[in-house]
PDB file of C-alpha atoms and ligand atoms in Angstrom:
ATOM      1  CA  UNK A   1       0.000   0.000   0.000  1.00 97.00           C
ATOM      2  CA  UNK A   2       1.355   3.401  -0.942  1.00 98.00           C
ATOM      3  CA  UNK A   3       0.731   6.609   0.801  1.00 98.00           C
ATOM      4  CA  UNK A   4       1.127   9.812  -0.978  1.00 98.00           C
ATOM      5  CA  UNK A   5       0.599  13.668   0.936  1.00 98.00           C
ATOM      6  CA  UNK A   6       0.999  15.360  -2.364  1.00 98.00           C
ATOM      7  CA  UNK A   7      -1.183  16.290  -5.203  1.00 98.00           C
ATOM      8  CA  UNK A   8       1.868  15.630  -8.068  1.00 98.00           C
ATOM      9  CA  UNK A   9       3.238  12.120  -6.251  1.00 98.00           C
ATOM     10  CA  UNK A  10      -0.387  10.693  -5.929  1.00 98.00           C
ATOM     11  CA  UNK A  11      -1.542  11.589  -9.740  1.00 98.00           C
ATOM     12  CA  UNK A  12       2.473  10.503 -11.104  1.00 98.00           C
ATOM     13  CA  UNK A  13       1.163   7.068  -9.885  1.00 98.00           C
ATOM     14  CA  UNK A  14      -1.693   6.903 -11.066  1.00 97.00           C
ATOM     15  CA  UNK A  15      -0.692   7.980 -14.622  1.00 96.00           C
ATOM     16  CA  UNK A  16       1.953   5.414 -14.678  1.00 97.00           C
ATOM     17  CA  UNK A  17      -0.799   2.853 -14.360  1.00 96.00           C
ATOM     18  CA  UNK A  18      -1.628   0.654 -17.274  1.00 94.00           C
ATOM     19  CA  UNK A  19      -4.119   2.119 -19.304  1.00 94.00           C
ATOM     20  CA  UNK A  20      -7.261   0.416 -18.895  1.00 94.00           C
ATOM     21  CA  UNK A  21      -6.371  -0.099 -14.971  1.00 97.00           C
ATOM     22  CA  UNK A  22      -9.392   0.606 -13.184  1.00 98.00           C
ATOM     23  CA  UNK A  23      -9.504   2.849 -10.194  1.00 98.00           C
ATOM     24  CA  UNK A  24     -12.333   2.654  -7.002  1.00 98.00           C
ATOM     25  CA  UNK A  25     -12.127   5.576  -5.116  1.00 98.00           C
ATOM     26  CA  UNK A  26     -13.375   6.351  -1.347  1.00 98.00           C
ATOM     27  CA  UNK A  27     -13.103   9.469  -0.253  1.00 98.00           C
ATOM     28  CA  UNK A  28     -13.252   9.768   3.917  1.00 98.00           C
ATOM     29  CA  UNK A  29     -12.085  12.230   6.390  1.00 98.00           C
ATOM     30  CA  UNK A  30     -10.454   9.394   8.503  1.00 97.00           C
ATOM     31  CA  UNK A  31     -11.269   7.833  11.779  1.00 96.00           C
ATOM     32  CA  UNK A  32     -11.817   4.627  10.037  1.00 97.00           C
ATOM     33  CA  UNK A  33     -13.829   2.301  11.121  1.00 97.00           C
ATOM     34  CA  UNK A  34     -15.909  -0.931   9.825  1.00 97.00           C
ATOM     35  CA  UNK A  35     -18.227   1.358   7.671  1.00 97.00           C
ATOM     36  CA  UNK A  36     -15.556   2.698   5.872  1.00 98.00           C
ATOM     37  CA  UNK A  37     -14.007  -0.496   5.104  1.00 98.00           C
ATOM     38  CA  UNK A  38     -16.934  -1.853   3.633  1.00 97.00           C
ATOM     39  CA  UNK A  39     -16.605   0.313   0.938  1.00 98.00           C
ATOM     40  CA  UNK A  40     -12.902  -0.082   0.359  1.00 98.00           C
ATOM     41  CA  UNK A  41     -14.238  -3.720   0.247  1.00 97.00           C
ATOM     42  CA  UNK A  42     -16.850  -3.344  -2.148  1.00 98.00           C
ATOM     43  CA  UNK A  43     -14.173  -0.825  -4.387  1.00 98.00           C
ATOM     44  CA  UNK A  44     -11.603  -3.652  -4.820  1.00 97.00           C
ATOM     45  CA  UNK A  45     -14.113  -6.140  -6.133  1.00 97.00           C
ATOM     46  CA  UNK A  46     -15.116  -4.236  -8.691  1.00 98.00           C
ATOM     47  CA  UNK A  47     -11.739  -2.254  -9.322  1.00 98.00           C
ATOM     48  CA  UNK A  48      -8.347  -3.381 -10.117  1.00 98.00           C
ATOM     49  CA  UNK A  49      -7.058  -0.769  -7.864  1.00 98.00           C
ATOM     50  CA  UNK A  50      -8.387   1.071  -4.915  1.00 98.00           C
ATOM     51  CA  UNK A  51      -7.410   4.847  -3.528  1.00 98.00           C
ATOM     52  CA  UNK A  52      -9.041   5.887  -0.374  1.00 98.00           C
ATOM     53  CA  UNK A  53      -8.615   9.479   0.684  1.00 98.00           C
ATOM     54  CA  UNK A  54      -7.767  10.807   4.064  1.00 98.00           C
ATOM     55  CA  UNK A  55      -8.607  14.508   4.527  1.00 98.00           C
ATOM     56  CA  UNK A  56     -10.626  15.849   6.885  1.00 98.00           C
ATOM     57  CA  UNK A  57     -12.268  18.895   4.911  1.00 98.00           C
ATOM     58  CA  UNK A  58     -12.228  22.072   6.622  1.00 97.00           C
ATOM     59  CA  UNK A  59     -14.864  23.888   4.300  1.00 97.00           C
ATOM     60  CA  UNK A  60     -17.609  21.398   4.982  1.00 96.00           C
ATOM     61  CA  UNK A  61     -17.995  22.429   8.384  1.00 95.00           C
ATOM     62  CA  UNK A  62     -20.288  24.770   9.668  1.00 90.00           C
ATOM     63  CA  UNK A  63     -19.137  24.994  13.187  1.00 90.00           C
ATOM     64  CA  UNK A  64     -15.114  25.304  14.564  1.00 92.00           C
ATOM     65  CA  UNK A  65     -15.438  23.179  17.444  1.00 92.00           C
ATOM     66  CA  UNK A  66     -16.391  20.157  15.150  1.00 90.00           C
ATOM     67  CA  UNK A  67     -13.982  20.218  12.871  1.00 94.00           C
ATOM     68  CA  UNK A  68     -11.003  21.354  15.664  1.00 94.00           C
ATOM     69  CA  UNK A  69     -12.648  18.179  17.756  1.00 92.00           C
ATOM     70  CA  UNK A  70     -12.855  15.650  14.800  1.00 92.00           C
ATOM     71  CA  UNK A  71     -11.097  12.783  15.249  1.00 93.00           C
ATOM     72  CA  UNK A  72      -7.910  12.447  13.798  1.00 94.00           C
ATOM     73  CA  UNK A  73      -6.197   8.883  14.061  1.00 96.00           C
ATOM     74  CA  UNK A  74      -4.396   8.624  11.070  1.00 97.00           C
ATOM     75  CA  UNK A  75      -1.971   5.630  12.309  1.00 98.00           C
ATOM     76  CA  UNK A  76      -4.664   3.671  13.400  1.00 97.00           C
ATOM     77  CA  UNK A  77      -6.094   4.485   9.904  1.00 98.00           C
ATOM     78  CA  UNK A  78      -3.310   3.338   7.934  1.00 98.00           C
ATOM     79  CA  UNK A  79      -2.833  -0.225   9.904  1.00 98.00           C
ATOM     80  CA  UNK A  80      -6.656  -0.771   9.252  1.00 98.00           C
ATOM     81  CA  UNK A  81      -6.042  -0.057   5.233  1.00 98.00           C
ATOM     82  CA  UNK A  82      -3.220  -2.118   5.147  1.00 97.00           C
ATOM     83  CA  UNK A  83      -5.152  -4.998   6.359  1.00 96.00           C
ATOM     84  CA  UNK A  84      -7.530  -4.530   3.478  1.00 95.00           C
ATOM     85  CA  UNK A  85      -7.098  -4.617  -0.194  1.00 91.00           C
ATOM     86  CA  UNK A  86      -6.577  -0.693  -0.359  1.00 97.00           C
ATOM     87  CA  UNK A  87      -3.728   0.294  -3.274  1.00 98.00           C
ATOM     88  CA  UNK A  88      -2.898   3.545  -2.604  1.00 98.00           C
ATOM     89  CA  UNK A  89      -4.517   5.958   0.269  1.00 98.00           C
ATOM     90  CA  UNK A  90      -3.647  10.074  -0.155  1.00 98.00           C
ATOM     91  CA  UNK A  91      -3.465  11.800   2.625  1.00 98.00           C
ATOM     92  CA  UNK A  92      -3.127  15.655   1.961  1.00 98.00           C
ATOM     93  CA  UNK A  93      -2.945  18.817   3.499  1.00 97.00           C
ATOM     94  CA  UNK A  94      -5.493  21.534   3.726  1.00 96.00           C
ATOM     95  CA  UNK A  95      -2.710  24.000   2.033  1.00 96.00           C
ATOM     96  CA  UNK A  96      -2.197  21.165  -0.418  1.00 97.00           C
ATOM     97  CA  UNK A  97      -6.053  21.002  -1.321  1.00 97.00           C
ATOM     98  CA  UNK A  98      -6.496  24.448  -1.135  1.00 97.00           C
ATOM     99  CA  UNK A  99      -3.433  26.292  -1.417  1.00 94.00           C
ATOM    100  CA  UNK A 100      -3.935  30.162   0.688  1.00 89.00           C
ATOM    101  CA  UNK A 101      -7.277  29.749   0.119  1.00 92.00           C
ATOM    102  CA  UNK A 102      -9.272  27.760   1.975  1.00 94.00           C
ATOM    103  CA  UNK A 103     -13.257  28.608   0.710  1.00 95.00           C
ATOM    104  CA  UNK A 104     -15.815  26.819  -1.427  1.00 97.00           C
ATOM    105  CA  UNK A 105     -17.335  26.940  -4.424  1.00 96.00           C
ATOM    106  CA  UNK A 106     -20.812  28.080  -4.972  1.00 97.00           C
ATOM    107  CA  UNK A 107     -22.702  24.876  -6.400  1.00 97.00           C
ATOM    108  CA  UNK A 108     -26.104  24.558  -7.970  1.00 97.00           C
ATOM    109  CA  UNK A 109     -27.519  21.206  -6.641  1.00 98.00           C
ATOM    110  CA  UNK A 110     -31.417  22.199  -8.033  1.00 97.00           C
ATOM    111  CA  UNK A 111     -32.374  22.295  -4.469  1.00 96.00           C
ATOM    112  CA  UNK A 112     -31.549  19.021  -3.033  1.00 97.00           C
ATOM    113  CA  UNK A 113     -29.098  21.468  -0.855  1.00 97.00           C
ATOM    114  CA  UNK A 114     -31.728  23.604   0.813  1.00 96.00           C
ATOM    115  CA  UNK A 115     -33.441  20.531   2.638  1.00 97.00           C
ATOM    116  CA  UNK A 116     -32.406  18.251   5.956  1.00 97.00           C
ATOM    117  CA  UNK A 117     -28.804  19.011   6.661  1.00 96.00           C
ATOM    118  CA  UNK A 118     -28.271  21.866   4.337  1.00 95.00           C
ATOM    119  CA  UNK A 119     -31.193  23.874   6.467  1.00 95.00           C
ATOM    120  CA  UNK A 120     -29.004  23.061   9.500  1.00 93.00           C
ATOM    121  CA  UNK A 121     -25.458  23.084   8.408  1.00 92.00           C
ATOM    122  CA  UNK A 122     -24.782  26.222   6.165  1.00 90.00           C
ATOM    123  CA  UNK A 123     -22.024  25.991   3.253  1.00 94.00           C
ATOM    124  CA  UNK A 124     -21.726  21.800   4.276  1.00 96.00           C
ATOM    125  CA  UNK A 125     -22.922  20.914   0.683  1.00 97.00           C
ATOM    126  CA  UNK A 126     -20.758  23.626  -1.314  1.00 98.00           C
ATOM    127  CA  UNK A 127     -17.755  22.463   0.771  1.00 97.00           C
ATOM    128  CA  UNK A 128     -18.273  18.719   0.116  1.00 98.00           C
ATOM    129  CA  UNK A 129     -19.085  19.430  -3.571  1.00 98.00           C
ATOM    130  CA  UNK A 130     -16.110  21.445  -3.476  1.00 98.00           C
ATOM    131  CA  UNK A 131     -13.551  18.956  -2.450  1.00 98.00           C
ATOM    132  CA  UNK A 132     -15.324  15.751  -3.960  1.00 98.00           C
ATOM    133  CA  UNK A 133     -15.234  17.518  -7.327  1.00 98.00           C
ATOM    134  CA  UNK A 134     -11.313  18.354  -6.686  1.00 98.00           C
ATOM    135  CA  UNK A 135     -10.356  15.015  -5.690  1.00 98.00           C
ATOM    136  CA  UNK A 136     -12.021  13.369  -8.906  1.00 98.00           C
ATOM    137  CA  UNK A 137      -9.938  15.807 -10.888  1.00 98.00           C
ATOM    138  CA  UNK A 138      -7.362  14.167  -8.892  1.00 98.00           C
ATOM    139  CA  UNK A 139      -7.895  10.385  -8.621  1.00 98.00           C
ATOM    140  CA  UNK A 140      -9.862  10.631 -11.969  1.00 97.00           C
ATOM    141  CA  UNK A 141     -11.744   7.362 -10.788  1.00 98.00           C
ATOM    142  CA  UNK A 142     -13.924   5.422 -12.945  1.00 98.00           C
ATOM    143  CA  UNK A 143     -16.120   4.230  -9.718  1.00 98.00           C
ATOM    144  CA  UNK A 144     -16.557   6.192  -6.561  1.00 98.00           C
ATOM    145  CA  UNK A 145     -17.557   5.074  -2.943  1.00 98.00           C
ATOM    146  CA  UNK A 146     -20.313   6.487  -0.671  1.00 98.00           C
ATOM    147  CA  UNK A 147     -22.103   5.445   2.131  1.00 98.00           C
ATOM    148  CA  UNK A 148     -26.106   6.013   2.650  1.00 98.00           C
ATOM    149  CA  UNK A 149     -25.418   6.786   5.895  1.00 98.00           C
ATOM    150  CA  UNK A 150     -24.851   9.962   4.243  1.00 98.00           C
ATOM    151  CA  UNK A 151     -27.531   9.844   2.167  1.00 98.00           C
ATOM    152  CA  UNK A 152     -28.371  13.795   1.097  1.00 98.00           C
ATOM    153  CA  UNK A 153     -24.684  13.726   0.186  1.00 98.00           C
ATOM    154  CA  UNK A 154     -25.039  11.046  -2.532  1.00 98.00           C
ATOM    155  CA  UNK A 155     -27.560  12.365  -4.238  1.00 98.00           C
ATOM    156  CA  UNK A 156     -25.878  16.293  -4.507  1.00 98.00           C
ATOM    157  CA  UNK A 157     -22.961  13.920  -5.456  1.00 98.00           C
ATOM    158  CA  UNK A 158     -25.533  12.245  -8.043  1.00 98.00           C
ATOM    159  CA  UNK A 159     -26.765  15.594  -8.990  1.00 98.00           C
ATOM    160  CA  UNK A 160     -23.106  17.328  -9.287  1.00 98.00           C
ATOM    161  CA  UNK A 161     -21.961  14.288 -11.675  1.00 98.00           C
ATOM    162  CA  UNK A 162     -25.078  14.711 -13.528  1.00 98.00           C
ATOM    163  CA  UNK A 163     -24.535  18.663 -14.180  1.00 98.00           C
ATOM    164  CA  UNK A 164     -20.715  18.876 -14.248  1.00 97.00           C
ATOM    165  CA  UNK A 165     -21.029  15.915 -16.711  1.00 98.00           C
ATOM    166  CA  UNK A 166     -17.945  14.141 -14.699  1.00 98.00           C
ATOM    167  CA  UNK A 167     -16.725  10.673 -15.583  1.00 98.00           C
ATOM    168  CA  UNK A 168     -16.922   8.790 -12.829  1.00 98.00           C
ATOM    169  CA  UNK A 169     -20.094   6.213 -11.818  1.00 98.00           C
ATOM    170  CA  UNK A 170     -21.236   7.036  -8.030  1.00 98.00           C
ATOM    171  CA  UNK A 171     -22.528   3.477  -6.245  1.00 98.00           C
ATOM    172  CA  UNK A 172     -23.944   4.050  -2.914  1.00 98.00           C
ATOM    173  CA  UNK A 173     -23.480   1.537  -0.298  1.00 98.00           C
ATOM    174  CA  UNK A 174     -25.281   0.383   2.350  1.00 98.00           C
ATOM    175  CA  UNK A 175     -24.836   1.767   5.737  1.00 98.00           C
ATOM    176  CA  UNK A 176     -23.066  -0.380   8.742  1.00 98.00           C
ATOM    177  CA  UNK A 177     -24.194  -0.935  12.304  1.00 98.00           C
ATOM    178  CA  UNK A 178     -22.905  -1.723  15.470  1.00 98.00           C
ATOM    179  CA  UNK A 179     -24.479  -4.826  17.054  1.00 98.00           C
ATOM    180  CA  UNK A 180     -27.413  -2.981  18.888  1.00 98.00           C
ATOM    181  CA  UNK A 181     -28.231  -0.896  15.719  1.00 98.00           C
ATOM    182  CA  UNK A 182     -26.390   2.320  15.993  1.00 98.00           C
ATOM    183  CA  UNK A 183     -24.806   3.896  12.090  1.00 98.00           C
ATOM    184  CA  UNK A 184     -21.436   3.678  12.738  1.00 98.00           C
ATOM    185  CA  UNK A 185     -19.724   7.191  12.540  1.00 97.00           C
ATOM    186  CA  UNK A 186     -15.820   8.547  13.816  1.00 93.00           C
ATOM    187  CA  UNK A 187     -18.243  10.601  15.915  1.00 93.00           C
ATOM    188  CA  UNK A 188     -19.471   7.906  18.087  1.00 96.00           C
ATOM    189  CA  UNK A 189     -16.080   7.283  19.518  1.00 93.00           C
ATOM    190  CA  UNK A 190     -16.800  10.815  21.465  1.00 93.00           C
ATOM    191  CA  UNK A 191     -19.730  10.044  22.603  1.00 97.00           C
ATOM    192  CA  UNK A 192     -19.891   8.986  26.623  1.00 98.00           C
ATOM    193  CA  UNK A 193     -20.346   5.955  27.813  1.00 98.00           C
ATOM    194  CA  UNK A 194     -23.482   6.882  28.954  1.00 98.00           C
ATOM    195  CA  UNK A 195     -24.603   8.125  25.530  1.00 98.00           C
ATOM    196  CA  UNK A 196     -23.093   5.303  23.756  1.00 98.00           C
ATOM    197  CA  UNK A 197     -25.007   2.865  25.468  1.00 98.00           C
ATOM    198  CA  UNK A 198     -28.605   4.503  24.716  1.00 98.00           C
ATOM    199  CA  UNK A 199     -27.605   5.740  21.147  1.00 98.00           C
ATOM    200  CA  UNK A 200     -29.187   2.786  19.470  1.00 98.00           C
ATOM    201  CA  UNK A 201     -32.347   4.392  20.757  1.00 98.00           C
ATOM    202  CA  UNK A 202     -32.032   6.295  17.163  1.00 98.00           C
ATOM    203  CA  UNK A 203     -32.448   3.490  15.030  1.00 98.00           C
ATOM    204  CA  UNK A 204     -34.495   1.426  16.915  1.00 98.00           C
ATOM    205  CA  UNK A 205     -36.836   5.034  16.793  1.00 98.00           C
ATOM    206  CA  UNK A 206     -35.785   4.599  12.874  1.00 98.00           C
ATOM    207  CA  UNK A 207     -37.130   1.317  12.787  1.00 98.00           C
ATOM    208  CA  UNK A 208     -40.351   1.984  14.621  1.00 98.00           C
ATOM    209  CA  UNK A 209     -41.178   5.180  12.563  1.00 98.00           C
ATOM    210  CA  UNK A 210     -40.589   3.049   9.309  1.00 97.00           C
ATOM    211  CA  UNK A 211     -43.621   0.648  10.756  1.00 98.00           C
ATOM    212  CA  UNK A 212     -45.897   3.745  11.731  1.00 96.00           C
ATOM    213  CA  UNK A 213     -45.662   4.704   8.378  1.00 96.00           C
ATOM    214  CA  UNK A 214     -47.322   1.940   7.089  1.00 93.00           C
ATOM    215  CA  UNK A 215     -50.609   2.670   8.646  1.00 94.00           C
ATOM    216  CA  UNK A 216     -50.205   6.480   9.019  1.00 94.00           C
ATOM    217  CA  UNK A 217     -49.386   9.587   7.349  1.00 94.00           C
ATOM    218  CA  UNK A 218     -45.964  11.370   7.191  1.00 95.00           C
ATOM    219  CA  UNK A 219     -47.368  14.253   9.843  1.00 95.00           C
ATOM    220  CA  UNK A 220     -48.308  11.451  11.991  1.00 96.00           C
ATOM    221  CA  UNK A 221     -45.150   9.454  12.452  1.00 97.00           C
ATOM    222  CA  UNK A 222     -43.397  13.355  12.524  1.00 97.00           C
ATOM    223  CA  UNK A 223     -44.948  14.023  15.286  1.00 97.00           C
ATOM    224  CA  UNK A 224     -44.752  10.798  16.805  1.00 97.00           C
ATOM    225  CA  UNK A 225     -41.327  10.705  16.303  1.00 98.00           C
ATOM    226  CA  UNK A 226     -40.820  14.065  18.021  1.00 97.00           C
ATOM    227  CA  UNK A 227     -42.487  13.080  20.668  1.00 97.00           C
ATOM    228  CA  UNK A 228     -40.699  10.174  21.554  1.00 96.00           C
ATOM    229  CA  UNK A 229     -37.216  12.790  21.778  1.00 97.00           C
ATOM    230  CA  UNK A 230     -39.597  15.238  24.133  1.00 95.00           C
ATOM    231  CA  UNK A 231     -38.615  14.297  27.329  1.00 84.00           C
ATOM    232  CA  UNK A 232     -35.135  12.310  26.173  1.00 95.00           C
ATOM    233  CA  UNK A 233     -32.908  12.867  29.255  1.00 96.00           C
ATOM    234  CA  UNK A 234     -29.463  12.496  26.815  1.00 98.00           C
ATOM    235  CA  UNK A 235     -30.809  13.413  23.430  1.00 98.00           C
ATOM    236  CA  UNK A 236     -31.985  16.649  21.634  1.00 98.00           C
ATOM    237  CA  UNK A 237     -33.830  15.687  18.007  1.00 98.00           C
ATOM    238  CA  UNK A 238     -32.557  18.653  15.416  1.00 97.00           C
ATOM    239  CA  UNK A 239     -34.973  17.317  12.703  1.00 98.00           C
ATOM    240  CA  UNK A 240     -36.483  14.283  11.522  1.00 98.00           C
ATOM    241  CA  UNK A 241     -38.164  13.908   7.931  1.00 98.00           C
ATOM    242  CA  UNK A 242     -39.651  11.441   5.400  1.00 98.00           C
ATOM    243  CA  UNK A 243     -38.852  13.142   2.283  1.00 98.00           C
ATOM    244  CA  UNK A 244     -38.696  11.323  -1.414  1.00 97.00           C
ATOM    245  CA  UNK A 245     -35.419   9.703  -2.042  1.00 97.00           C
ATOM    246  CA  UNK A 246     -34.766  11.638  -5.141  1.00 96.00           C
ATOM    247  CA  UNK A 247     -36.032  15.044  -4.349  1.00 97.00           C
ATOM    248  CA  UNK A 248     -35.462  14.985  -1.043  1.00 98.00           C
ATOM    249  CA  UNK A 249     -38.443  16.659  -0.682  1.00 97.00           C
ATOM    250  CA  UNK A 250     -40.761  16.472   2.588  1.00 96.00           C
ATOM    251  CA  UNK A 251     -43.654  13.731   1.286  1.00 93.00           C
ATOM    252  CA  UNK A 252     -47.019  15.301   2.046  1.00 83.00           C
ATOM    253  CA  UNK A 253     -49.518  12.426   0.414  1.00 87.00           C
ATOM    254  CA  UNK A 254     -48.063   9.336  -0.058  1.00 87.00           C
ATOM    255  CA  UNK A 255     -47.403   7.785  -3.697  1.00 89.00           C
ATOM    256  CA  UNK A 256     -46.911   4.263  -4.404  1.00 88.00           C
ATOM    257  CA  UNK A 257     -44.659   4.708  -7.350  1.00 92.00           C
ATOM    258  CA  UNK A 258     -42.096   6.946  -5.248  1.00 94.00           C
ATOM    259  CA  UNK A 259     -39.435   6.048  -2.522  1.00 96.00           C
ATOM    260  CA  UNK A 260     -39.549   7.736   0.459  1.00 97.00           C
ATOM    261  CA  UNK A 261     -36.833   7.495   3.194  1.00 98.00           C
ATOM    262  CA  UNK A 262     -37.073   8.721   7.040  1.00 98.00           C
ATOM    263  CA  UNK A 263     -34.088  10.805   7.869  1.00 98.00           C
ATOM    264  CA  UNK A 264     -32.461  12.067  11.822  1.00 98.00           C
ATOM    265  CA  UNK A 265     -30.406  14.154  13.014  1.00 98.00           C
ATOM    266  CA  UNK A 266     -29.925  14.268  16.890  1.00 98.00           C
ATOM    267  CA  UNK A 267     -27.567  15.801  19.405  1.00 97.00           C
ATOM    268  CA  UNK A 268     -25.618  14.086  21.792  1.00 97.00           C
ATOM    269  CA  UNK A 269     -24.406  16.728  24.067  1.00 96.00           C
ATOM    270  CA  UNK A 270     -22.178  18.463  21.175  1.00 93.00           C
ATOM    271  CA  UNK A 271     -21.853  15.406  19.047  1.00 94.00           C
ATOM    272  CA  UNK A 272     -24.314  15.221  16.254  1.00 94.00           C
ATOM    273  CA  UNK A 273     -25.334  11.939  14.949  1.00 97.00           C
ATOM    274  CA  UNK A 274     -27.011  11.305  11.273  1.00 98.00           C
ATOM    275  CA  UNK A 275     -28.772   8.366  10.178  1.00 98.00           C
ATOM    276  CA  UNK A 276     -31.609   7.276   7.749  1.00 98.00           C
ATOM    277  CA  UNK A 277     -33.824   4.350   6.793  1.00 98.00           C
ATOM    278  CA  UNK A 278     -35.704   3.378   3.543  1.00 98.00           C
ATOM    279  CA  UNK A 279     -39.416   3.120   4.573  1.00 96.00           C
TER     280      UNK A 279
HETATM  281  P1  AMP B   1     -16.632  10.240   6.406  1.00 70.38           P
HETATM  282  O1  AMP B   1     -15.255   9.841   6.732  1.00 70.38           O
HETATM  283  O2  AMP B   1     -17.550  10.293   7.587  1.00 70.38           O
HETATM  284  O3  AMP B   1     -16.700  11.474   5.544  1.00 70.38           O
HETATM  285  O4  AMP B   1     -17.224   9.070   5.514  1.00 70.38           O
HETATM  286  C1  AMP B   1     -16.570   8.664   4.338  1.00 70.38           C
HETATM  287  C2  AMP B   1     -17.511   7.778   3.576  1.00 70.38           C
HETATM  288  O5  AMP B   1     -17.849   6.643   4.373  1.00 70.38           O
HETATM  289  C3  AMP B   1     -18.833   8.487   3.226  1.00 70.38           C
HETATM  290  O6  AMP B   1     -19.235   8.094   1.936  1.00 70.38           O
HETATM  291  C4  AMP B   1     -19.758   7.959   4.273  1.00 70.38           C
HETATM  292  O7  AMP B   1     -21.123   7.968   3.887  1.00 70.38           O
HETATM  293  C5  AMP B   1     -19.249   6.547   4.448  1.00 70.38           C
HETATM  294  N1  AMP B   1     -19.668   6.026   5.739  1.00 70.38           N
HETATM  295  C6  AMP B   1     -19.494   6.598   6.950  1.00 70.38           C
HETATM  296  N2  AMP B   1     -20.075   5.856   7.902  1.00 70.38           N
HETATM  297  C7  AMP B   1     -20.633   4.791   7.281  1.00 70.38           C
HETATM  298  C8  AMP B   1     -21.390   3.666   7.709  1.00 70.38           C
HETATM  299  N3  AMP B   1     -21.704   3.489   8.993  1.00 70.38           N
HETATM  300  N4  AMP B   1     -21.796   2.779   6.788  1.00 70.38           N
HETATM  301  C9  AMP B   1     -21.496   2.952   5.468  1.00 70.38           C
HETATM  302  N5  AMP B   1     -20.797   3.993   4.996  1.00 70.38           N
HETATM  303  C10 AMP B   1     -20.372   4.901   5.891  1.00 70.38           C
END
């Protein structure tokens, strides 16, 4: 496995590739964990090589305590990639990325970046368009690697491919658990203990919401769900929404022909934890 920090060593390599090699990329900020690897997994069966980026991105964060308090365990991160089939991980700098300037781009996502976390986390979805966009000029995969844990992202990722007319084919994977149901995230490992062990109440409040909405409307399970996080002694509910999988829309009657998808966001203390389920 080869590590490169700079722009020129990482895209030397990959030029002096065959041609017809192809490349999987999976872009993370680090703090690996099982989720991650699942898609470096899923890249190298369908790649002949795979690069995973390291980099945690400053302009995708809305708030300077979360991204000065984001993990950062990039040792840890390279043993766990060397135990997997990963080729080549990079590993740049913020100065490298973004030389003295360290600001987005202004992106056009046709509205898929004014709902869910882009009403709560202002500039996230320029800043992630911003560096995804720059690292595919980089890596120039054929196949890139997202999670649905993330799901908004994948589908302005979608919808940036789609307008920028980029080569690269986005496959979403399917998001990991712990054991008792909780998305795994780098952010749970600053949770407390005593937050860790009643986190799973967010997917097992996932889970019941999905069977509410078999019998009721979206309002209904809304408010159901926001009742449930009323009184939570540990955990404060920022928003939760069943909105159409492709619009991202909130659904108001439901349609049989459309997927809809129940999405969370919920504070832990500081820590903010995302998740989703298909309904
Ligand atoms: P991050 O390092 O959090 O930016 O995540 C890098 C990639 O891993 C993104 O595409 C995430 O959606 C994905 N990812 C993070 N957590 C999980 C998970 N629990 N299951 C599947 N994919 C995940």
């Amino acid at each position: 496995m080869l590590v490169f920090a700079k722009i020129i060593s990482v895209q030397q390599k990959i030029e002096s590739l065959k041609s017809g090699t192809s490349i999987g990329f999976v872009p993370t900020m680090g703090a690996l964990h099982e989720g991650h690897l699942s898609l470096v997994e899923k890249a190298k069966n369908e790649n002949d090589i795979v690069v995973v980026s390291i980099f945690v991105n400053p302009t995708q964060f809305d708030n300077a305590d979360d991204l000065k308090n984001y993990p950062k365990t990039i040792d840890k991160d390279l043993s766990l990639l060397k135990s997997t089939n990963c080729d080549i991980v990079f590993t740049p700098t913020p100065e490298e990325i973004y030389a003295n300037n360290i600001q987005s781009q202004s992106f056009d996502f046709d509205g898929l970046e004014f709902q869910m976390e882009g009403k709560f986390r202002e500039g996230h979805f320029n800043g992630v368009g911003t560096i995804v966009e720059r690292l595919f000029e980089i890596v120039k995969p054929n196949k890139a690697y997202f999670g649905e844990k993330d799901f908004q992202q994948i589908q302005i990722i979608r919808k940036m491919v789609e307008k920028r007319n980029l080569p690269v084919k986005i496959i979403a994977c399917p998001i990991h658990r712990e054991k008792d149901g909780l998305a795994m995230s780098s952010r749970n490992i600053r949770l407390t203990k005593e937050q860790r062990v009643s986190a799973p109440f967010i997917y097992k409040t996932l889970k019941q919401a999905k069977a509410e909405f078999g019998t009721k409307n979206a309002l209904e399970v809304v408010k159901w769900v926001e009742n449930e996080f009323k009184n939570h002694p540990l955990f404060n509910l920022e928003y939760f929404e069943i909105a159409d999988e492709y619009t991202l829309l909130p659904v108001e009657t439901k349609n049989s022909t459309k997927k809809y998808r129940a999405f969370i966001a919920v504070f832990a203390g500081k820590i903010r934890l995302i998740d989703n389920i298909s309904l």
